[in-house]
Coordinates of C-alpha atoms and ligand atoms in Angstrom, one line a residue:
M1 CA 127.4 1.1 -152.2
K2 CA 129.2 0.1 -155.3
N3 CA 131.6 2.9 -156.5
K4 CA 130.3 5.2 -153.7
S5 CA 133.0 7.3 -152.0
L6 CA 133.0 7.5 -148.2
I7 CA 134.2 11.0 -147.2
S8 CA 131.9 11.9 -144.3
I9 CA 129.9 9.5 -142.1
T10 CA 126.9 11.4 -143.3
D11 CA 127.5 10.1 -146.9
Y12 CA 126.1 6.7 -145.8
S13 CA 122.7 5.9 -144.3
K14 CA 122.0 4.0 -141.1
E15 CA 121.0 1.0 -143.3
E16 CA 124.3 1.2 -145.1
Y17 CA 126.2 1.3 -141.7
L18 CA 124.3 -1.8 -140.6
R19 CA 125.0 -3.6 -143.9
I20 CA 128.8 -2.9 -143.5
L21 CA 128.7 -4.2 -139.9
S22 CA 126.9 -7.3 -140.9
L23 CA 129.4 -8.1 -143.6
A24 CA 132.3 -7.3 -141.2
E25 CA 131.0 -10.1 -139.0
E26 CA 131.4 -12.5 -141.9
F27 CA 135.0 -11.3 -142.4
E28 CA 135.7 -11.7 -138.7
K29 CA 134.7 -15.4 -139.0
E30 CA 136.7 -15.9 -142.2
P31 CA 139.2 -13.1 -142.8
N32 CA 141.1 -14.6 -145.8
Q33 CA 138.6 -14.3 -148.7
R34 CA 140.5 -13.6 -151.8
I35 CA 137.5 -12.0 -153.7
A36 CA 139.5 -9.0 -154.9
E37 CA 142.2 -10.7 -156.8
G38 CA 143.1 -8.5 -159.9
K39 CA 142.1 -5.3 -158.1
V40 CA 144.6 -2.6 -157.1
V41 CA 144.0 -0.2 -154.2
A42 CA 146.1 3.0 -153.5
S43 CA 147.0 3.9 -149.9
L44 CA 148.0 7.6 -149.9
F45 CA 148.9 8.9 -146.5
F46 CA 149.8 12.6 -146.6
E47 CA 149.6 12.5 -142.8
P48 CA 151.1 9.9 -140.4
S49 CA 149.1 6.8 -139.3
T50 CA 149.7 3.4 -137.8
R51 CA 146.3 1.8 -137.4
T52 CA 144.3 3.2 -140.3
R53 CA 147.0 2.6 -142.9
L54 CA 148.1 -0.8 -141.7
S55 CA 144.6 -2.1 -141.1
F56 CA 143.6 -1.0 -144.6
E57 CA 146.6 -2.6 -146.1
S58 CA 146.0 -5.8 -144.1
A59 CA 142.4 -5.7 -145.3
I60 CA 143.5 -5.2 -148.9
N61 CA 146.0 -8.1 -148.7
R62 CA 143.5 -10.4 -147.0
L63 CA 141.0 -9.7 -149.9
G64 CA 143.7 -10.7 -152.4
A65 CA 144.0 -7.3 -154.0
K66 CA 147.4 -5.4 -154.4
V67 CA 148.2 -2.2 -152.6
V68 CA 150.3 0.7 -154.0
G69 CA 151.0 4.1 -152.4
F70 CA 153.0 6.0 -149.9
A71 CA 153.1 6.5 -146.2
D72 CA 155.6 9.4 -146.4
T73 CA 155.0 12.3 -148.7
N74 CA 158.8 12.9 -148.9
T75 CA 158.9 10.0 -151.3
S76 CA 156.2 11.4 -153.6
S77 CA 156.3 14.1 -156.3
G78 CA 154.6 16.4 -153.9
T79 CA 158.1 17.4 -152.8
K80 CA 158.6 18.7 -156.4
G81 CA 155.6 21.0 -156.0
E82 CA 152.8 18.7 -157.4
S83 CA 149.4 19.5 -156.1
M84 CA 147.3 17.0 -154.2
V85 CA 144.7 17.3 -157.0
D86 CA 147.2 16.3 -159.7
T87 CA 148.4 13.4 -157.5
I88 CA 144.9 12.1 -157.1
K89 CA 144.1 12.5 -160.9
T90 CA 147.2 10.6 -161.7
V91 CA 146.8 7.8 -159.1
S92 CA 143.2 7.4 -160.3
C93 CA 144.7 6.1 -163.6
Y94 CA 146.5 3.3 -161.8
V95 CA 144.0 1.9 -159.3
D96 CA 140.4 0.8 -158.7
L97 CA 140.0 2.6 -155.3
I98 CA 141.9 5.2 -153.3
V99 CA 142.3 5.3 -149.5
M100 CA 143.7 8.6 -148.3
R101 CA 144.5 10.7 -145.2
H102 CA 145.3 14.4 -145.3
S103 CA 145.9 17.0 -142.6
L104 CA 143.5 19.5 -144.3
E105 CA 139.8 19.5 -143.6
G106 CA 138.0 19.0 -147.0
A107 CA 141.0 17.4 -148.7
A108 CA 139.2 14.0 -149.2
R109 CA 136.1 15.7 -150.5
L110 CA 138.1 17.7 -153.0
A111 CA 139.9 14.4 -154.0
S112 CA 136.5 12.7 -154.6
E113 CA 135.5 15.5 -156.9
V114 CA 138.5 15.1 -159.2
A115 CA 139.2 11.3 -158.9
S116 CA 137.9 8.8 -161.5
V117 CA 137.7 6.1 -158.8
P118 CA 136.0 6.0 -155.4
I119 CA 137.8 7.7 -152.5
I120 CA 137.7 6.5 -148.8
N121 CA 138.6 9.2 -146.3
G122 CA 141.1 7.8 -143.7
G123 CA 140.9 11.1 -141.8
D124 CA 141.0 14.8 -142.9
G125 CA 142.3 17.2 -140.4
S126 CA 140.0 17.6 -137.4
N127 CA 136.9 17.1 -139.6
Q128 CA 136.0 13.4 -140.1
H129 CA 137.3 9.8 -139.7
P130 CA 134.4 7.8 -141.1
T131 CA 136.1 4.4 -141.3
Q132 CA 137.2 4.7 -137.6
C133 CA 133.5 5.5 -136.9
L134 CA 132.4 2.2 -138.6
L135 CA 134.8 0.2 -136.6
D136 CA 133.7 2.0 -133.4
L137 CA 130.1 1.1 -134.3
Y138 CA 131.1 -2.5 -134.8
S139 CA 133.0 -2.5 -131.5
I140 CA 130.0 -1.0 -129.6
K141 CA 127.6 -3.5 -131.2
K142 CA 129.9 -6.4 -130.5
T143 CA 130.4 -5.5 -126.8
Q144 CA 126.8 -4.3 -126.0
G145 CA 124.8 -6.5 -128.3
T146 CA 123.0 -3.5 -129.8
L147 CA 123.6 0.1 -131.0
D148 CA 120.2 1.3 -129.7
N149 CA 119.4 3.3 -126.5
L150 CA 122.9 3.3 -125.1
D151 CA 124.6 5.9 -122.8
I152 CA 127.9 7.0 -124.3
A153 CA 130.5 9.3 -122.9
L154 CA 132.7 11.1 -125.4
V155 CA 135.7 12.3 -123.4
G156 CA 138.7 14.5 -124.1
D157 CA 139.2 16.6 -127.2
L158 CA 135.7 17.0 -128.5
K159 CA 136.7 20.1 -130.5
Y160 CA 139.5 18.7 -132.7
G161 CA 138.8 14.9 -132.4
R162 CA 137.7 13.8 -135.9
T163 CA 136.8 10.3 -134.6
I164 CA 134.5 12.0 -132.0
H165 CA 132.8 14.1 -134.6
S166 CA 132.0 11.1 -136.9
L167 CA 130.9 8.9 -133.9
A168 CA 128.6 11.6 -132.4
I169 CA 126.9 12.0 -135.8
A170 CA 126.5 8.3 -136.4
M171 CA 125.3 7.4 -132.9
S172 CA 122.6 10.1 -133.1
N173 CA 120.8 7.6 -135.4
F174 CA 120.4 5.2 -132.5
N175 CA 118.6 7.1 -129.7
T176 CA 121.9 7.5 -127.8
T177 CA 122.1 9.6 -124.6
F178 CA 125.4 11.5 -124.8
H179 CA 127.7 12.4 -121.9
L180 CA 130.1 15.0 -123.2
V181 CA 133.3 15.4 -121.1
S182 CA 135.9 18.0 -122.0
P183 CA 137.6 21.1 -120.8
E184 CA 135.6 24.3 -121.6
S185 CA 138.0 25.1 -124.6
L186 CA 137.5 21.7 -126.2
K187 CA 133.8 21.3 -126.3
L188 CA 131.9 19.6 -129.2
P189 CA 131.5 22.0 -132.1
S190 CA 127.9 23.3 -132.7
S191 CA 128.1 21.9 -136.2
V192 CA 128.3 18.4 -134.7
K193 CA 126.0 19.0 -131.7
M194 CA 123.4 20.0 -134.2
Y195 CA 122.9 16.3 -135.1
I196 CA 122.1 15.5 -131.5
K197 CA 119.8 18.4 -131.1
E198 CA 117.9 17.8 -134.3
R199 CA 116.8 14.4 -133.0
N200 CA 115.9 15.7 -129.6
L201 CA 118.4 13.3 -127.9
K202 CA 119.5 13.8 -124.3
Y203 CA 123.0 15.2 -123.8
Y204 CA 124.9 16.2 -120.6
Q205 CA 128.1 18.2 -120.4
Y206 CA 130.8 17.8 -117.8
T207 CA 134.4 18.9 -117.2
E208 CA 135.3 16.0 -114.9
I209 CA 135.4 12.4 -116.1
Q210 CA 134.3 11.0 -112.7
D211 CA 130.9 12.7 -113.1
A212 CA 130.1 10.6 -116.2
V213 CA 131.9 7.3 -115.8
D214 CA 129.4 5.4 -113.7
K215 CA 126.4 6.3 -115.9
V216 CA 127.6 4.9 -119.2
D217 CA 127.7 1.8 -121.4
I218 CA 130.6 3.1 -123.5
L219 CA 133.4 5.4 -122.3
Y220 CA 135.0 6.7 -125.5
M221 CA 138.3 8.3 -124.6
S222 CA 140.3 10.6 -127.0
R223 CA 143.7 12.1 -127.1
V224 CA 144.1 15.9 -127.0
Q225 CA 145.1 16.6 -130.6
R226 CA 148.4 18.5 -130.0
E227 CA 149.0 18.9 -133.8
R228 CA 145.8 20.9 -134.3
F229 CA 146.6 23.7 -131.8
L230 CA 147.9 26.9 -133.2
D231 CA 149.4 27.9 -129.9
I232 CA 151.3 25.2 -128.0
Q233 CA 150.6 27.0 -124.7
D234 CA 146.9 26.4 -125.2
Y235 CA 147.7 22.7 -125.6
E236 CA 149.8 22.7 -122.4
K237 CA 146.8 24.1 -120.4
V238 CA 144.5 21.2 -121.3
K239 CA 146.7 18.2 -122.1
N240 CA 146.1 16.6 -118.6
S241 CA 142.4 17.5 -118.2
C242 CA 140.7 14.2 -118.8
I243 CA 142.7 11.2 -117.6
L244 CA 141.2 7.8 -116.9
D245 CA 142.8 5.8 -114.0
K246 CA 141.8 2.4 -112.8
S247 CA 140.7 3.9 -109.5
L248 CA 137.8 5.7 -111.3
L249 CA 136.3 2.3 -112.5
A250 CA 135.3 1.0 -109.1
N251 CA 131.5 1.6 -109.6
V252 CA 131.0 1.3 -113.4
K253 CA 128.4 -0.9 -115.1
S254 CA 129.8 -4.4 -115.3
S255 CA 129.3 -4.4 -119.1
M256 CA 130.9 -1.0 -119.6
K257 CA 133.7 -0.9 -122.1
V258 CA 136.4 1.7 -122.6
L259 CA 137.1 2.5 -126.2
H260 CA 139.8 4.8 -127.7
P261 CA 140.7 5.2 -131.4
L262 CA 144.4 5.3 -130.4
P263 CA 147.2 6.4 -130.3
R264 CA 147.0 7.2 -126.7
V265 CA 149.4 9.6 -124.9
N266 CA 148.5 9.8 -121.2
E267 CA 144.7 9.9 -121.2
I268 CA 144.3 6.3 -120.2
N269 CA 146.6 5.1 -117.5
I270 CA 148.2 1.7 -118.4
N271 CA 146.7 0.3 -115.2
V272 CA 143.3 0.3 -117.0
D273 CA 144.7 -2.1 -119.7
S274 CA 144.4 -5.2 -117.5
T275 CA 140.8 -4.5 -116.4
P276 CA 137.8 -6.2 -118.0
Y277 CA 136.7 -2.8 -119.2
A278 CA 139.6 -2.1 -121.6
Y279 CA 138.6 -2.8 -125.2
Y280 CA 140.8 -0.5 -127.3
F281 CA 143.2 -3.0 -128.7
Q282 CA 140.4 -5.4 -129.7
Q283 CA 138.7 -2.3 -131.2
A284 CA 141.8 -1.7 -133.4
K285 CA 141.7 -5.4 -134.5
N286 CA 138.0 -4.9 -135.5
G287 CA 139.2 -2.3 -138.0
V288 CA 140.5 -4.9 -140.4
F289 CA 137.2 -6.7 -140.7
V290 CA 135.2 -3.5 -141.1
R291 CA 137.6 -2.2 -143.7
Q292 CA 137.4 -5.5 -145.6
A293 CA 133.6 -5.2 -145.7
L294 CA 133.8 -1.6 -146.9
I295 CA 136.3 -2.3 -149.7
A296 CA 134.3 -5.4 -150.8
L297 CA 131.1 -3.4 -151.0
I298 CA 132.6 -0.3 -152.8
L299 CA 134.3 -2.6 -155.3
G300 CA 131.0 -4.4 -155.9
L301 CA 132.4 -7.8 -154.8
K302 CA 129.7 -8.4 -152.1
Ligands
CP401 N1 142.8 5.5 -135.0 C1 143.6 6.1 -135.9 O1 143.3 6.8 -136.8 O2 145.0 5.7 -135.6 P1 146.2 6.1 -136.6 O3 146.3 7.6 -136.6 O4 147.3 5.4 -136.1 O5 145.8 5.7 -138.0

């Protein structure tokens, strides 16, 4: 994995996912391993973030590397008209690795084609969020003891949810049975469903969350991605379509966990937070260990 960019979850093999998860376990046991002293990592967030940016920056600091970058494009020379390509070419001269997020699908791939250092995609529009996917895999394995032969519900905005796309593709390597819950207008794109079909995996489609919740090991909730809609009225029609309330959890499997990449808006009632099924804040914590593992491997330090 040394010097290998991560733009789409399809860039890495199943064996590489498992290697990252195994190393993340080591970082969870001992997070402060200053193996990257002398390295500099850029954190370029052209689109807002809380978890991805801060967990990457925490990971970089815990590895002993330095972080440079911006969280607000208003403070970069993009405001003077500089292109993203020129920004990436320039920042490549200063650092050993670039972590970036952009609102345009394909931006991270383009960056990887012009950069002289590896790129990690922290989310590109509604396309992919591969590092979220790795921490989701880690969270699933940690809570279920395995990634194999699980029933997983993907709920909410399956059309625009980049975390959903990456996770559906990755889990199709593990003989998953998928339960796809969304309004009609937010179904999983055929370009993603293709990975499920190619492997002849079982999948079921629903519009109501209560039809899937009792059947699954993992209930992966997602926010309706308001910022991706061209017409706000279309968003208004679907924004309340898949909402999880504690009352829906009465007959779920005892080992079932609710995951969510966060941020949440209203799709998980806060009355779920105090149930034994809620795992979304621990999931966010796992992001630090997984990102430490990924950075260490790409920098050739492990
Ligand atoms: N899960 C996630 O990508 O969250 P942020 O948008 O806060 O980074």
